[in-house]
């Protein structure tokens, strides 16, 4: 799960912003199990490659896209979101830290302002951060409830920078999805793709 890594902020960087799922914590297998458990009774397919490709999008948005593609009418998206999030919480014990990324946060906390900015919902993200024992490291936490637009739009990262009091151009974003890296680019921030550092079993 871990790779020896030394990362140094580029010159002029004054704040670090971390995605959560798939970046700080290896939650993706647990999320996928929760997705399939929730979608199966509705007859909505979600192939695993597509699941990873849609990483970073809020749950409600993914449900609407998948249902439309499958030609399935869903009556209550909010209820489906709740079912999926509750299913995910039953798999919390399977979540582990992504050590190379957590090590970067550990090395810079208290030295630079650091934030978590995620397309996930606050309750799920805080429980995930608690599971890997890092929640109190961060100066700001921005989740799906905090912005009207979501990745690949830049809003979640811009809001994190605002809360940190750091200009967007002086922030580095750590991400594990193309959608998230595009959001960082649109925010005018430096993006670091953590996928080369992560080995999933």
XYZ file of C-alpha atoms in Angstrom:
201
model
C 0.000 0.000 0.000
C 2.901 2.362 0.580
C 5.759 3.718 -1.467
C 8.802 5.531 -0.140
C 8.304 9.099 -1.270
C 9.757 12.494 -0.490
C 7.716 15.396 -1.840
C 8.756 19.034 -1.625
C 6.357 21.884 -2.416
C 7.333 23.962 -5.447
C 8.522 27.501 -4.809
C 5.706 29.887 -3.926
C 3.299 27.226 -2.647
C 1.451 28.352 0.475
C -1.321 25.756 0.909
C -2.026 22.083 0.276
C -5.440 20.637 -0.610
C -6.166 16.911 -0.486
C -9.002 14.937 -1.995
C -10.149 12.190 0.391
C -11.482 9.077 -1.362
C -8.703 7.359 -3.250
C -6.182 10.031 -2.224
C -5.839 10.083 1.566
C -7.828 6.899 2.141
C -8.269 3.749 0.072
C -12.048 3.821 0.188
C -12.793 2.969 -3.409
C -13.357 -0.807 -2.984
C -15.738 -0.093 -0.090
C -17.574 2.548 -2.123
C -17.935 0.173 -5.059
C -19.419 -2.548 -2.842
C -21.882 -0.010 -1.467
C -22.805 1.179 -4.958
C -23.505 -2.309 -6.277
C -25.562 -3.199 -3.198
C -27.710 -0.099 -3.663
C -28.095 -0.207 -7.458
C -28.740 -3.918 -7.961
C -32.400 -3.859 -6.779
C -33.041 -1.029 -9.268
C -31.548 -2.966 -12.176
C -28.967 -0.270 -12.844
C -25.541 -1.561 -13.933
C -22.314 0.122 -12.795
C -19.247 -1.570 -14.315
C -16.155 -1.123 -12.167
C -14.125 0.781 -14.813
C -16.932 3.336 -15.081
C -17.058 3.633 -11.294
C -13.406 4.687 -11.226
C -13.885 7.007 -14.203
C -16.678 8.843 -12.353
C -14.621 9.269 -9.178
C -15.069 12.729 -7.684
C -18.684 13.218 -8.773
C -21.331 13.508 -6.031
C -23.483 10.437 -5.458
C -26.763 12.049 -6.560
C -25.231 13.165 -9.856
C -23.875 9.678 -10.558
C -27.271 8.105 -9.811
C -29.012 10.426 -12.282
C -26.469 9.716 -15.033
C -26.538 5.937 -14.522
C -30.331 5.781 -14.334
C -30.714 7.815 -17.519
C -28.183 5.656 -19.357
C -29.970 2.488 -18.211
C -33.412 3.864 -19.101
C -34.544 3.423 -15.498
C -36.814 5.955 -13.789
C -35.786 6.618 -10.200
C -38.439 8.102 -7.943
C -36.345 9.294 -5.002
C -32.687 10.071 -5.648
C -32.203 11.403 -2.101
C -33.345 8.080 -0.661
C -30.939 6.223 -2.932
C -28.094 8.509 -1.841
C -28.931 7.777 1.788
C -29.044 4.020 1.156
C -25.687 4.090 -0.613
C -23.994 6.209 2.068
C -25.338 3.980 4.846
C -24.113 0.888 2.998
C -20.667 2.467 2.700
C -20.503 3.010 6.447
C -20.901 -0.736 6.986
C -17.584 -1.206 5.169
C -15.572 1.375 7.179
C -13.408 -1.333 8.733
C -11.980 -2.106 5.290
C -10.637 1.432 4.801
C -6.904 2.035 5.141
C -4.731 5.113 4.764
C -2.844 5.691 1.534
C 0.459 6.072 3.307
C 2.506 8.083 0.765
C -0.166 10.793 0.628
C -0.871 10.780 4.363
C 2.878 11.138 4.916
C 2.874 14.350 2.860
C 0.022 15.744 4.957
C 1.839 14.709 8.127
C 5.067 16.379 7.011
C 3.393 19.707 6.253
C 0.654 20.065 8.889
C 1.420 22.958 11.164
C 3.876 24.285 8.567
C 1.481 25.100 5.724
C -2.307 25.497 5.813
C -3.851 22.200 4.647
C -7.397 21.266 3.662
C -9.523 18.351 2.522
C -11.768 19.106 -0.471
C -14.040 16.269 -1.586
C -17.059 15.537 -3.739
C -18.254 13.224 -0.961
C -20.764 14.088 1.748
C -19.570 15.558 5.039
C -20.690 12.727 7.316
C -19.017 10.098 5.160
C -15.811 12.108 4.730
C -15.457 12.910 8.427
C -15.952 9.253 9.340
C -13.366 8.258 6.762
C -10.855 10.774 8.114
C -11.576 9.541 11.643
C -11.011 5.961 10.501
C -7.465 6.821 9.364
C -6.985 9.140 12.380
C -6.200 12.357 10.502
C -9.313 14.552 10.775
C -7.808 17.020 13.243
C -4.799 17.631 11.000
C -6.714 19.839 8.569
C -7.469 23.546 8.777
C -10.512 23.304 6.483
C -12.907 20.634 5.198
C -15.025 21.261 2.108
C -17.557 18.639 0.957
C -20.379 18.237 -1.554
C -22.799 20.235 0.598
C -20.575 23.333 0.488
C -20.696 24.209 -3.233
C -23.421 24.319 -5.865
C -21.133 23.004 -8.615
C -18.902 19.963 -8.370
C -15.795 18.527 -9.994
C -14.678 18.992 -12.741
C -15.820 22.509 -11.888
C -13.237 24.217 -9.628
C -15.586 25.374 -6.867
C -14.654 22.860 -4.155
C -10.963 23.722 -4.455
C -11.561 27.455 -4.679
C -13.684 27.277 -1.525
C -10.932 25.339 0.249
C -8.370 27.975 -0.737
C -10.707 30.721 0.472
C -11.116 29.037 3.853
C -7.363 28.573 4.133
C -6.772 32.220 3.235
C -4.383 31.199 0.446
C -4.518 32.417 -3.200
C -5.569 29.687 -5.622
C -2.338 29.959 -7.596
C -0.385 29.224 -4.405
C -2.177 25.909 -3.748
C -1.272 22.334 -4.658
C -4.100 19.811 -5.050
C -3.533 16.076 -4.506
C -6.012 14.006 -6.538
C -6.589 10.484 -7.850
C -9.070 11.147 -10.664
C -9.026 12.886 -14.020
C -12.146 14.815 -12.985
C -10.416 16.082 -9.856
C -7.242 17.057 -11.675
C -9.317 18.953 -14.242
C -11.040 20.802 -11.377
C -7.625 21.754 -9.979
C -6.540 23.002 -13.408
C -9.695 25.105 -13.750
C -9.030 26.531 -10.287
C -5.600 27.677 -11.441
C -3.896 25.359 -8.959
C -1.016 22.924 -9.269
C -2.330 19.351 -9.504
C -0.506 16.248 -8.304
C -1.772 12.884 -9.560
C -1.299 10.424 -6.683
C -2.218 7.331 -8.698
C 1.409 6.379 -9.446
C 2.026 6.240 -5.678
C -0.881 3.922 -4.912
C -0.806 0.151 -5.183
C -4.159 -1.508 -4.643
C -4.152 -5.144 -3.660
